[in-house]
Tab-separated table of C-alpha atoms in Angstrom:
chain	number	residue	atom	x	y	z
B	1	UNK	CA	15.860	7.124	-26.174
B	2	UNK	CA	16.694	10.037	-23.886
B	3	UNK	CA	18.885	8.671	-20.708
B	4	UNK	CA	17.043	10.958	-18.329
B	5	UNK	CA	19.378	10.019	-15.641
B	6	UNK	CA	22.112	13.728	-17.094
B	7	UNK	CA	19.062	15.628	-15.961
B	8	UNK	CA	20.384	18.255	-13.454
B	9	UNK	CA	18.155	17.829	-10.112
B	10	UNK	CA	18.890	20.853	-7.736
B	11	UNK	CA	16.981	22.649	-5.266
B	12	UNK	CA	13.664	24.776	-6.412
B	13	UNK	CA	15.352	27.788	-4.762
B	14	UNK	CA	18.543	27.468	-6.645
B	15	UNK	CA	17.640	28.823	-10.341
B	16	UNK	CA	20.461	27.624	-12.985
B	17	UNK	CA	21.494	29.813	-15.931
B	18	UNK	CA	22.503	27.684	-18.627
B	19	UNK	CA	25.139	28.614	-21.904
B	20	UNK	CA	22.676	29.894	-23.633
B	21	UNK	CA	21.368	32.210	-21.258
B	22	UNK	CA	18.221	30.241	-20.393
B	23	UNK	CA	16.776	29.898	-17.163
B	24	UNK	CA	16.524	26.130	-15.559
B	25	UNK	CA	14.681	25.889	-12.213
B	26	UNK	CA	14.358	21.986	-11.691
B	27	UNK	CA	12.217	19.798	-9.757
B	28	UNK	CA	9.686	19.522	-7.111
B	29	UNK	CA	10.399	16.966	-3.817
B	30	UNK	CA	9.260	14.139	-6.372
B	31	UNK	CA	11.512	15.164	-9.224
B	32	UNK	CA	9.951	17.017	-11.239
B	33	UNK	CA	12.010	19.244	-13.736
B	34	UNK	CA	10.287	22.950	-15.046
B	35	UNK	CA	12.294	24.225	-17.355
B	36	UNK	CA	12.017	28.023	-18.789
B	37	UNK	CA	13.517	29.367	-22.020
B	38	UNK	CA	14.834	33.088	-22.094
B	39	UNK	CA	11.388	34.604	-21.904
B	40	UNK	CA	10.103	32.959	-18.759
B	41	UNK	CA	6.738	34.463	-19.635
B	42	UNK	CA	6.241	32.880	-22.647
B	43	UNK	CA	8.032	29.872	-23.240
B	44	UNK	CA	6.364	26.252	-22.460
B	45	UNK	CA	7.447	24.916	-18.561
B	46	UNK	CA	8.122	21.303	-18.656
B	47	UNK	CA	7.157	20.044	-14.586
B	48	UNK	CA	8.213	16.304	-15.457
B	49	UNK	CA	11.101	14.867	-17.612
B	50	UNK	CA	8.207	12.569	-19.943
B	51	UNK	CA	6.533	16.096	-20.621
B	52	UNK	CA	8.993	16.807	-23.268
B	53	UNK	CA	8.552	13.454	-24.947
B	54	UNK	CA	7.043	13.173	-28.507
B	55	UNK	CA	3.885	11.218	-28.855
B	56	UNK	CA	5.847	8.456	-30.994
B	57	UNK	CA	8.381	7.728	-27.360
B	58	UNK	CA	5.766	7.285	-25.164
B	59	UNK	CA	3.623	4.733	-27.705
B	60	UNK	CA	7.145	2.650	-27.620
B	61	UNK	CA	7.343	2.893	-23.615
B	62	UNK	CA	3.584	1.937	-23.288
B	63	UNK	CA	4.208	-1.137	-25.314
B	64	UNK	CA	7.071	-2.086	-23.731
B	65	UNK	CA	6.492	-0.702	-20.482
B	66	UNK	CA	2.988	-3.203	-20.813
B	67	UNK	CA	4.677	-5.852	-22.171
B	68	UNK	CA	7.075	-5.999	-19.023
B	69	UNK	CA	4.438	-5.901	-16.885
B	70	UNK	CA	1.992	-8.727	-18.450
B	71	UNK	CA	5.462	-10.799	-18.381
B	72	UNK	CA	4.214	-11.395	-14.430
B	73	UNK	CA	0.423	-12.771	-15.217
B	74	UNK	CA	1.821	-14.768	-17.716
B	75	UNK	CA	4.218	-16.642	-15.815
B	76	UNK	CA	1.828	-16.946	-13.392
B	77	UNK	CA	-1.733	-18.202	-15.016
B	78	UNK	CA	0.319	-19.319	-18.423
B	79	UNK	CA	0.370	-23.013	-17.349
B	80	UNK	CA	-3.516	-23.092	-15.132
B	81	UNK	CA	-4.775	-25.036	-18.173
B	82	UNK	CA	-1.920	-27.451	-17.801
B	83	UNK	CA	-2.937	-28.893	-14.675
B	84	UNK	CA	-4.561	-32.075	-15.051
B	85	UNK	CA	-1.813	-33.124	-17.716
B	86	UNK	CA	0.456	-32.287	-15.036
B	87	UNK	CA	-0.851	-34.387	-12.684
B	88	UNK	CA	-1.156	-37.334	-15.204
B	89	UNK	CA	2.500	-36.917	-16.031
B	90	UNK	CA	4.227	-36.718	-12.590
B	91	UNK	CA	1.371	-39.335	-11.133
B	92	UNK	CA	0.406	-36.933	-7.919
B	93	UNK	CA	-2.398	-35.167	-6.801
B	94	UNK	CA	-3.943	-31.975	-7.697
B	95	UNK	CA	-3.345	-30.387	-4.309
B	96	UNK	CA	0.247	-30.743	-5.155
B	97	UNK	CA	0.055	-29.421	-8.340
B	98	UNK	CA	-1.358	-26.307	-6.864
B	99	UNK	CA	1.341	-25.921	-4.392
B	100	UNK	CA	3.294	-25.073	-7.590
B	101	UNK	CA	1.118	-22.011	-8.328
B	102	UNK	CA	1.156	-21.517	-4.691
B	103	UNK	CA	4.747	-21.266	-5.114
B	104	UNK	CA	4.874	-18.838	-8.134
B	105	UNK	CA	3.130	-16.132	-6.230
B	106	UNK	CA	5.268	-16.383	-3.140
B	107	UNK	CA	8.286	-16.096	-5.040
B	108	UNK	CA	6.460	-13.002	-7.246
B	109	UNK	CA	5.363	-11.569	-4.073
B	110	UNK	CA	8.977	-11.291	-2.543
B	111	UNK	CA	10.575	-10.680	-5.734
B	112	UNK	CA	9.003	-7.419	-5.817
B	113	UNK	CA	9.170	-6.447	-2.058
B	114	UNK	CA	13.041	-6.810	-3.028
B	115	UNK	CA	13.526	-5.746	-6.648
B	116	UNK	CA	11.434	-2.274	-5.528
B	117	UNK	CA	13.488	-0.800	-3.076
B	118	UNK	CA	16.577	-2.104	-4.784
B	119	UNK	CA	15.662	-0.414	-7.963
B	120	UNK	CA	14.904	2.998	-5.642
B	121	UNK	CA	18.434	2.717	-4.636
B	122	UNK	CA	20.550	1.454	-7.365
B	123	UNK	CA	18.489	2.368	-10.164
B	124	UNK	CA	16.245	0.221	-12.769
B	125	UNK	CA	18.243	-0.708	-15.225
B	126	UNK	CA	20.766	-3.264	-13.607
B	127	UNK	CA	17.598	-4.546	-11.033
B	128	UNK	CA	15.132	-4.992	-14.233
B	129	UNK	CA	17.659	-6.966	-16.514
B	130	UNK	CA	19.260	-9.124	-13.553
B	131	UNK	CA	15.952	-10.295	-12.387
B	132	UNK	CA	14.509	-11.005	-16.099
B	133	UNK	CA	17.564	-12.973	-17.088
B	134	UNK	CA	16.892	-15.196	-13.785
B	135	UNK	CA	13.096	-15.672	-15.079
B	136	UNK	CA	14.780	-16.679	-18.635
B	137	UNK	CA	16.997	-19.252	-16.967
B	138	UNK	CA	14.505	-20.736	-14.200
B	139	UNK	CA	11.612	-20.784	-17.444
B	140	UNK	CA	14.311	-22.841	-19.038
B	141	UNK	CA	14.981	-25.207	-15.910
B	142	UNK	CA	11.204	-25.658	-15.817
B	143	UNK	CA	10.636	-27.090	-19.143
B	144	UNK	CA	13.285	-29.657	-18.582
B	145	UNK	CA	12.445	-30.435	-14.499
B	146	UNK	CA	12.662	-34.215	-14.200
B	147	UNK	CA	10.262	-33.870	-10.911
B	148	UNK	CA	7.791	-32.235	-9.264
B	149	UNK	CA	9.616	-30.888	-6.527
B	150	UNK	CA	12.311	-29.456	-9.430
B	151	UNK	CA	9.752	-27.950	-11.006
B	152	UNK	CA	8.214	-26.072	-8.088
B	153	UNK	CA	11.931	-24.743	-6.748
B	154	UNK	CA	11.705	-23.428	-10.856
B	155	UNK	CA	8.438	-22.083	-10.610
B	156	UNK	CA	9.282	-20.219	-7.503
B	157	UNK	CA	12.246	-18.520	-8.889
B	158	UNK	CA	10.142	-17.897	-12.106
B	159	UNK	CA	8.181	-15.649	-10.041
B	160	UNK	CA	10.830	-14.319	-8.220
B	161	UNK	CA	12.392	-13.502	-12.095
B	162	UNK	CA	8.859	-12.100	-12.802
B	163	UNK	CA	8.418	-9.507	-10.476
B	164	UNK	CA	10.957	-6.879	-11.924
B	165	UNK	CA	8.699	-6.050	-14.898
B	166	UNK	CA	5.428	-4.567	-13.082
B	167	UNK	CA	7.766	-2.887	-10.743
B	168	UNK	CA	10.157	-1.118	-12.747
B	169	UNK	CA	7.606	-0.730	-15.197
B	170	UNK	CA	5.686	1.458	-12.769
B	171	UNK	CA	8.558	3.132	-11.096
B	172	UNK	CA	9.318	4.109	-14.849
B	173	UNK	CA	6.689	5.711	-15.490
B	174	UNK	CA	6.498	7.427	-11.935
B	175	UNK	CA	9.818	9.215	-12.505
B	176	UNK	CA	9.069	10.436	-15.821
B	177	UNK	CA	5.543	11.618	-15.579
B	178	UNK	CA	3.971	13.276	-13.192
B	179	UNK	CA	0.144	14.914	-12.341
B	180	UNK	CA	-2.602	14.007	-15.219
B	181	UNK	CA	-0.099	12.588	-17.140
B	182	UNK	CA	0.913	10.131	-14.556
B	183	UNK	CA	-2.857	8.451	-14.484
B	184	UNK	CA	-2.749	8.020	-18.423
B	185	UNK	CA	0.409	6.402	-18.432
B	186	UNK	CA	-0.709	3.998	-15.420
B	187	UNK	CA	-3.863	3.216	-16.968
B	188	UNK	CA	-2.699	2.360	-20.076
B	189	UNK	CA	-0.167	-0.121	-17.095
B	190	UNK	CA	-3.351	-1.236	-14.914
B	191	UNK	CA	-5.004	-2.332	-18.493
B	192	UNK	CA	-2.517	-4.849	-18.787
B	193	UNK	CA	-2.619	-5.859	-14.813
B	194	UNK	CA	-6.311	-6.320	-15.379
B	195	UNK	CA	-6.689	-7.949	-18.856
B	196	UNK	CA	-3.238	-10.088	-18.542
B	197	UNK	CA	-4.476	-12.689	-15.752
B	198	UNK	CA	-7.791	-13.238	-17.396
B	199	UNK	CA	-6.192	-14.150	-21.177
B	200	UNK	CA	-3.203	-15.841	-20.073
B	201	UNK	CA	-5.660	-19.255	-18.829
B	202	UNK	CA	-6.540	-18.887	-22.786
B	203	UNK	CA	-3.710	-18.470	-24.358
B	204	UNK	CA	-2.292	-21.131	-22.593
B	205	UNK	CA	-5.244	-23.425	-23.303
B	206	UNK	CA	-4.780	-22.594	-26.976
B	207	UNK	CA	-0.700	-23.908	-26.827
B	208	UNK	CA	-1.747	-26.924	-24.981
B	209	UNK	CA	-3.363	-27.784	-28.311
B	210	UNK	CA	0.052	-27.411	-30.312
B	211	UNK	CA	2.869	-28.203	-28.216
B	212	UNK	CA	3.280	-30.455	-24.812
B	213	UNK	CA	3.011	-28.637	-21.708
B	214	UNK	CA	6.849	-28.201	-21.454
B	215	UNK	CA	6.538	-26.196	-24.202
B	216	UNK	CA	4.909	-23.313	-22.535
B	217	UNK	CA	7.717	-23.099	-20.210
B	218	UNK	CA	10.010	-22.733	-23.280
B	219	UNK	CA	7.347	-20.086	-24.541
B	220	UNK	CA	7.813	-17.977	-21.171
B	221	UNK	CA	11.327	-18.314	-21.583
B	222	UNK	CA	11.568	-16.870	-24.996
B	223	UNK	CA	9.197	-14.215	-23.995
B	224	UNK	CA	11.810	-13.309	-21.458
B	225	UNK	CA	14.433	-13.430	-23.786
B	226	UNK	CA	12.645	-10.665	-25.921
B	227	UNK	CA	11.820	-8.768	-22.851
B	228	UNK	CA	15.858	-8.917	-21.640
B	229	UNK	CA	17.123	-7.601	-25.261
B	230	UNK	CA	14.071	-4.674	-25.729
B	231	UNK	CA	15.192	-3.670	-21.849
B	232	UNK	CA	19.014	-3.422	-23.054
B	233	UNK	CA	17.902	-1.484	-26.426
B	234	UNK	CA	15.287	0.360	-25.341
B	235	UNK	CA	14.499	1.214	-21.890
B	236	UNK	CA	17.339	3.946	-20.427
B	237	UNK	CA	18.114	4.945	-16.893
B	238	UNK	CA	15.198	7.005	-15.868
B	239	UNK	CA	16.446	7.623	-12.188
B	240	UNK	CA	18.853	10.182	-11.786
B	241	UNK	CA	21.882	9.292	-9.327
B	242	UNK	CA	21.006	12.512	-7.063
B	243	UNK	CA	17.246	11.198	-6.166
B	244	UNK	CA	19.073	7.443	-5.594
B	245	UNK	CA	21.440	9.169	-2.845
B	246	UNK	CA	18.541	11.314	-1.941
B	247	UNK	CA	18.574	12.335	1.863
B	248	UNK	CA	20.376	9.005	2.246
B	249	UNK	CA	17.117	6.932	2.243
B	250	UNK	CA	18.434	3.141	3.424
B	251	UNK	CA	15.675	0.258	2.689
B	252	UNK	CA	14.291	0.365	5.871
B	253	UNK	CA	13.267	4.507	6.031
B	254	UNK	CA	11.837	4.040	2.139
B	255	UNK	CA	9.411	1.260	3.674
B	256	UNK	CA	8.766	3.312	7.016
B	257	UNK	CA	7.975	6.533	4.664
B	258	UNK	CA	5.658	4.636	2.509
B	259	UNK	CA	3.893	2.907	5.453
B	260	UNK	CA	3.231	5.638	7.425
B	261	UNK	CA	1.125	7.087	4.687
B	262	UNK	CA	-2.652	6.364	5.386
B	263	UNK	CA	-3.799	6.997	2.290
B	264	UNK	CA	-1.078	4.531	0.941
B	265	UNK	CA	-2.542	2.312	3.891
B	266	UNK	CA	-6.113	2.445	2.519
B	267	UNK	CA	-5.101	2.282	-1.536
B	268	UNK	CA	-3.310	-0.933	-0.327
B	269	UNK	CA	-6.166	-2.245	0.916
B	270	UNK	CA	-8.696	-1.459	-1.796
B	271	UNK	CA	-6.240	-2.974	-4.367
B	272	UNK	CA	-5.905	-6.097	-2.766
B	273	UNK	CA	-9.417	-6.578	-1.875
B	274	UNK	CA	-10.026	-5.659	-5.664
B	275	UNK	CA	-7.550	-7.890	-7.196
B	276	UNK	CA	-9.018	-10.590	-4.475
B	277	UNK	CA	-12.388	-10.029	-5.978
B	278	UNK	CA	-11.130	-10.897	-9.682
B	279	UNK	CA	-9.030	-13.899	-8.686
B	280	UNK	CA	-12.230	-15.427	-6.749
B	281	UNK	CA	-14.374	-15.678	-10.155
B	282	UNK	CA	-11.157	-16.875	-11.697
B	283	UNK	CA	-10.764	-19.357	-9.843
B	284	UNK	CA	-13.959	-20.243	-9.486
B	285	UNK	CA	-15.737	-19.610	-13.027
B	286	UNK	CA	-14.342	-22.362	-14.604
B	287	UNK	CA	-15.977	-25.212	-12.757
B	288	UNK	CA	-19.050	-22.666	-12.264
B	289	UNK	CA	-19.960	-22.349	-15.823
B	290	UNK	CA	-18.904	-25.367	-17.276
B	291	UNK	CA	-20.056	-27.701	-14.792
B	292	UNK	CA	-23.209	-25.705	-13.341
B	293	UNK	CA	-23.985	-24.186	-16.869
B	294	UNK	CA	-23.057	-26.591	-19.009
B	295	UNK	CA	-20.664	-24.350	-20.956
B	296	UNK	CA	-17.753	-25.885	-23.108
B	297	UNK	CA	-13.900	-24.797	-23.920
B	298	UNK	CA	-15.088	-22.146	-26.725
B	299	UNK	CA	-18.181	-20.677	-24.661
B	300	UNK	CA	-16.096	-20.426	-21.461
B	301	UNK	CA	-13.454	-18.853	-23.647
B	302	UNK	CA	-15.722	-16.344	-25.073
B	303	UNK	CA	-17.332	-15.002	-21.771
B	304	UNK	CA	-13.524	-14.380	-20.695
B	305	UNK	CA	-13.491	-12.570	-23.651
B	306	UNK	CA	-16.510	-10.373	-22.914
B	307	UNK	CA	-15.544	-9.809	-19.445
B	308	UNK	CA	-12.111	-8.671	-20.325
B	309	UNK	CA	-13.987	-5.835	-22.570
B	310	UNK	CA	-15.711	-5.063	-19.489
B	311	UNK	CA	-12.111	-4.454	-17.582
B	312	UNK	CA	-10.627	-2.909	-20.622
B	313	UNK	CA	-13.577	-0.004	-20.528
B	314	UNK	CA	-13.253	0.475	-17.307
B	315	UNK	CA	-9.404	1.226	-17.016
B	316	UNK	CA	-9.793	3.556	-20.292
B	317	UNK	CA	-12.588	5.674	-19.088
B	318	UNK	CA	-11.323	5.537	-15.378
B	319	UNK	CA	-7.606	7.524	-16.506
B	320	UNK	CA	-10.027	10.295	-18.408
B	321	UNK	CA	-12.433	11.003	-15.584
B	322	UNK	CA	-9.639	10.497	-12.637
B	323	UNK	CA	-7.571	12.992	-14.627
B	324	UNK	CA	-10.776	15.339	-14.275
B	325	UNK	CA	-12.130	14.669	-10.966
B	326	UNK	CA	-9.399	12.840	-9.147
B	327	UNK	CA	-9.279	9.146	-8.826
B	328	UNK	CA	-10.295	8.916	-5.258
B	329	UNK	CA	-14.050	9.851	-6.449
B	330	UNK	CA	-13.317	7.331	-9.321
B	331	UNK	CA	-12.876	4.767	-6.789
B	332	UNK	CA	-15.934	6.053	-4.798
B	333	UNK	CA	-18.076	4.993	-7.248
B	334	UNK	CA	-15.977	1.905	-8.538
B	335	UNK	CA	-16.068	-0.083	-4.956
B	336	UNK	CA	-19.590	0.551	-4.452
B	337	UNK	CA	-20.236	-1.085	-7.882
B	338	UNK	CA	-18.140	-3.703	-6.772
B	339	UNK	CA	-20.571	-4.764	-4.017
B	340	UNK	CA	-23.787	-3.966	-5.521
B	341	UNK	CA	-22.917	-5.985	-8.729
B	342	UNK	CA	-21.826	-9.070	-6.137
B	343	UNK	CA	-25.076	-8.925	-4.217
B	344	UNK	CA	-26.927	-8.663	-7.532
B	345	UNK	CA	-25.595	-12.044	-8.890
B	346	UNK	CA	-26.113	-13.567	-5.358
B	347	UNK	CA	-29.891	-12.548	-5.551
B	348	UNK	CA	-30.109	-13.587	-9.337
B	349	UNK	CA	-28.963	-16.969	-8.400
B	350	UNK	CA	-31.498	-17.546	-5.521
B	351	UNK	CA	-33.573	-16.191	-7.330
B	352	UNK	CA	-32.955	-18.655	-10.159
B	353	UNK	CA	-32.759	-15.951	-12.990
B	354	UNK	CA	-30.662	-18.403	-15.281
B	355	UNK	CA	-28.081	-17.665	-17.014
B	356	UNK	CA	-28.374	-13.592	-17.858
B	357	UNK	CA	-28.929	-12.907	-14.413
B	358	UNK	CA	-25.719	-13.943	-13.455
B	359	UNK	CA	-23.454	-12.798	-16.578
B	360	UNK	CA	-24.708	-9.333	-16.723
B	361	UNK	CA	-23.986	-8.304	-12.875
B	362	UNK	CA	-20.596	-10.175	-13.218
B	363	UNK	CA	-19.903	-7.952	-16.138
B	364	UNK	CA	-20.459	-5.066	-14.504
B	365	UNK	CA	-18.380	-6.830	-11.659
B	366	UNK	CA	-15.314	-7.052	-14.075
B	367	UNK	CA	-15.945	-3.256	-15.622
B	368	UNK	CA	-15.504	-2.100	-12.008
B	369	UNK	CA	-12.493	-3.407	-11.437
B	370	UNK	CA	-10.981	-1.934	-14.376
B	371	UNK	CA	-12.136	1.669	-12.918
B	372	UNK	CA	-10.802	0.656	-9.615
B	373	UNK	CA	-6.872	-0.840	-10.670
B	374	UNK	CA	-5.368	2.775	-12.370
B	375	UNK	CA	-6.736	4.792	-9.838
B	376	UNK	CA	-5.519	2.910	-6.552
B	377	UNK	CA	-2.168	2.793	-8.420
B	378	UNK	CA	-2.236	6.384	-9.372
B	379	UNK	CA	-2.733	7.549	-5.187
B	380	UNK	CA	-0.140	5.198	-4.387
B	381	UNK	CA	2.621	6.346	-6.633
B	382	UNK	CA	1.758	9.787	-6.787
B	383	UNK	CA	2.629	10.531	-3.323
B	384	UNK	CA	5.942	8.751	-3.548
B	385	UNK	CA	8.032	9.856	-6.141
B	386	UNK	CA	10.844	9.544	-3.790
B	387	UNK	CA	10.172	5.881	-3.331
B	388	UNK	CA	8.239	4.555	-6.244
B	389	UNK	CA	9.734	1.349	-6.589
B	390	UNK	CA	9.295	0.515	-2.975
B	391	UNK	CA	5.519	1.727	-3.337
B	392	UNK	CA	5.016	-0.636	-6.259
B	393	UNK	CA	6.386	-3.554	-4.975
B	394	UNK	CA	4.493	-3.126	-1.745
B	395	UNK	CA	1.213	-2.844	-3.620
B	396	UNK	CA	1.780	-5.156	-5.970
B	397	UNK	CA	3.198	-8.105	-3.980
B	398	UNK	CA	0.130	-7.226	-1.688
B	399	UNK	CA	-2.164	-7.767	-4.732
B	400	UNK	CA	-1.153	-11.190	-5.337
B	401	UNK	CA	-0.364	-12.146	-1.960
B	402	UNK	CA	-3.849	-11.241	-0.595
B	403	UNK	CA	-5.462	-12.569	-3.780
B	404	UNK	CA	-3.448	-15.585	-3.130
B	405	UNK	CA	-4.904	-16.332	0.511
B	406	UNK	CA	-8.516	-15.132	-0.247
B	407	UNK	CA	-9.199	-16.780	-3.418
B	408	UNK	CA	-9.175	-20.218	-2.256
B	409	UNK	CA	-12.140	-19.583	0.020
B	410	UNK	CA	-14.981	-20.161	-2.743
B	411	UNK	CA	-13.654	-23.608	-2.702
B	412	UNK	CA	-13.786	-23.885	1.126
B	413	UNK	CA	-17.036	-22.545	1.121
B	414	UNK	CA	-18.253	-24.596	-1.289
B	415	UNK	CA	-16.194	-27.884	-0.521
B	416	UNK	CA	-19.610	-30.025	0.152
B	417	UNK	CA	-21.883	-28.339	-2.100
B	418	UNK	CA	-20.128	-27.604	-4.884
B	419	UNK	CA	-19.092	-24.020	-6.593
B	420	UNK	CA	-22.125	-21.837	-6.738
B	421	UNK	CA	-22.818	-17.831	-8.052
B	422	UNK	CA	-23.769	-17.659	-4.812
B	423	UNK	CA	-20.584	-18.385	-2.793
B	424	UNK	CA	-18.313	-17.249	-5.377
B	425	UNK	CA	-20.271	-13.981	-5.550
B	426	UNK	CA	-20.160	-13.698	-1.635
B	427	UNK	CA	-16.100	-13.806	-2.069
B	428	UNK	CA	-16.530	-11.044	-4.070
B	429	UNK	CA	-19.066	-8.857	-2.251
B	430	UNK	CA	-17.085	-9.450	0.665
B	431	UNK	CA	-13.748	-8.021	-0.723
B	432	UNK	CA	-15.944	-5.448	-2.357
B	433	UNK	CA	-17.511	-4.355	0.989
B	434	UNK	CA	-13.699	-4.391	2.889
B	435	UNK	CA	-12.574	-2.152	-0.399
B	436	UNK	CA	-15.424	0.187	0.687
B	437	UNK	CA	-14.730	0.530	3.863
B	438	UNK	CA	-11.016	1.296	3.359
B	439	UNK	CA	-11.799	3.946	0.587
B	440	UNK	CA	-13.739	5.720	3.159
B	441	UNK	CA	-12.230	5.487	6.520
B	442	UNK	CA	-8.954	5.350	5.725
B	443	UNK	CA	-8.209	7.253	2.764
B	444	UNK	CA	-10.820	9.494	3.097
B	445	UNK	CA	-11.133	11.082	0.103
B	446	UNK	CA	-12.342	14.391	0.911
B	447	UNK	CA	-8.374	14.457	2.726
B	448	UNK	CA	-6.873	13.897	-0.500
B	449	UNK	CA	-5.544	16.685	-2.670
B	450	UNK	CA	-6.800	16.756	-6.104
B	451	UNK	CA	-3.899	15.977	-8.723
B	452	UNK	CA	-1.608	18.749	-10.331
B	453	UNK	CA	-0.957	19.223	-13.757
């Protein structure tokens, strides 16, 4: 592949003339390259590096690109089904078995905030195969931890190791594409996001029934392993050193920039809320339909299944009509589906419509999200080409970390009555509502400039 990194980057108002008398004019403030041949009127104008690239690359970066990102999910909800053997095995409780998960996302959450601006500033080759060679060795040290508390320190660094791939991934894609193009690409990126968490629990239950539960630490760490040598082959420098030394940016003025960005501000919250949303019914679905409904393993398994359809749909029709009518009027319609699908399953319960009525607004629940996950992502990076690592790695670390603290409240709700649709569906409609609020009075759509070419 192409190192895009020799791509001359000078200023819009400096025209270069190359050897063979062709015209380059290059970039835009976010890097974008137009490039003319001798005829200026007729031949094509390339805006973003990725333009030129034949269909074939770009299959081969959304597969790996995807496959970098789901490495995050994986490490994270790989090992749920585990617990109980877990806490037969070490002889503790289940609240300190959690503490372990509790641990992962920390460690994913700061991972990124650092691996983000470091790859802004470096690049994201040497940040992307550092930090996955750490997640190969701590995966390693996990499957052999003698203790609890070893394990957690492991598990913690796992995340930390994690946290490259969604980043980089992103920040990839953001400095190669640009426009329309950009919210394909990311879609085809937020897919993963949103399908990953939800089949990881599944796949993992499905190794459980092969292999001991060290074993799917020694899964992870292959996975890594084939993730460190497709980075090495594969994946080239897509940062050129001119935009890393760009206006000097240090850490600290990338994060200011990015932060003092409202509609960054309100995307941020709307992703957080929505990834909140999804981690509330997974966390809470499992004791909700198989103790309350009666389902077993296979059942359970296929309404995650179904559901993941439903987030699958949504992110592939989302990048078509965000691409045609902007994603902020994507997301207009996606959070207010979020908390009318929410109060529908809360009525359904007290109503005591069974079964349907709580599967079929929950579906619609799950499709929503799907719209809602390329489109924040796509306002977010699109205003910061300059910074796209940093802008990943905020909203991404704020997407677990949020979904990490909210979560856990449809078991405090429910700690004396037990897990209901009702109070995991009033999670939801809450984050749903907050989402709502945030897409209108902070981002304010009407504010924000439909997307380029």
């Amino acid at each position: 592949m192409t190192d895009t990194s020799s791509i001359p980057v000078v200023p819009d108002s400096a025209p270069e003339r190359t050897a063979t008398g062709s015209v380059r004019t290059p970039r835009s403030s976010t890097g974008a390259i137009r490039t003319l041949g001798s005829n200026p009127r007729t031949a094509p104008i390339v805006l973003h590096p990725g333009d030129a690239m034949p269909t074939w690359r770009r299959v081969v970066y959304i597969i790996l690109l995807g496959a970098l990102t789901a490495l995050g999910p994986f490490t994270i909800d790989l090992y749920l089904p585990a617990f109980p053997v877990l806490e037969a095995d070490f002889n503790t409780t289940a609240a300190a078995i959690q503490l372990t998960l509790t641990g992962t996302m920390i460690g994913f959450a700061l991972g990124q905030l650092v691996v983000g601006p470091l790859s802004d500033k470096v690049g994201r080759r040497v940040p992307l195969l550092a930090v996955t060679a750490l997640h190969v060795v701590a995966s390693a040290a996990a499957a052999f931890a003698p203790d609890l508390l070893l394990l957690g320190a492991t598990r913690v660094l796992m995340g930390a190791g994690a946290a490259a791939g969604g980043v980089v991934a992103a920040a990839i894609v953001r400095d190669l594409f640009g426009g329309r193009r950009l919210v394909v690409m990311l879609s085809r990126l937020a897919l993963v996001s949103g399908v990953a968490p939800v089949l990881a629990p599944l796949v993992g239950s499905w190794l459980l029934g092969v292999m001991p539960w060290r074993g799917l630490f020694v899964v992870l760490a292959i996975y890594g392993v084939v993730m460190l040598i497709a980075a090495v082959i594969f994946v080239p420098e897509t940062l050129p050193p001119a935009r890393r030394r760009e206006r000097g940016l240090t850490v600290w003025q990338r994060y200011r920039s990015v932060f003092s960005d409202r509609v960054f501000l309100g995307v941020l919250v709307i992703g957080g809320m929505t990834f909140s949303g999804l981690f509330s019914y997974l966390s809470a679905s499992s004791f909700l339909f198989q103790q309350s409904f009666g389902f077993d393993a296979q059942q359970y398994g296929l309404l995650f299944a179904i559901n993941s359809v439903g987030v699958v749909v949504g992110v592939q029709t989302a990048s078509r009509l965000a691409a045609r009518f902007g994603p902020q009027w994507v997301m207009a319609f996606s959070t207010a589906a979020l908390v009318i699908s929410a109060v529908a399953i809360i009525v359904a319960d007290q109503a005591g419509l069974g079964l349907w009525g709580i599967v079929v607004p929950l579906f619609v629940f799950m499709t929503a999200c799907g719209f809602t996950f390329p489109c924040a992502q796509v306002l977010a990076l699109d205003r910061h080409g300059n910074a796209a690592g940093t802008a990943q790695s905020i909203l991404g670390a704020t997407n677990f970390g949020v979904a990490g603290i909210v979560s856990p409240l449809v078991g405090l709700i429910s700690h004396d009555s037990g897990i209901t649709a009702t109070t995991m569906a009033t999670v939801m409609a809450g984050c749903g509502a907050i989402a709502v609020l945030a897409l209108w009075f902070i981002v304010r759509p009407r504010s924000v400039a439909q997307l380029t070419p």
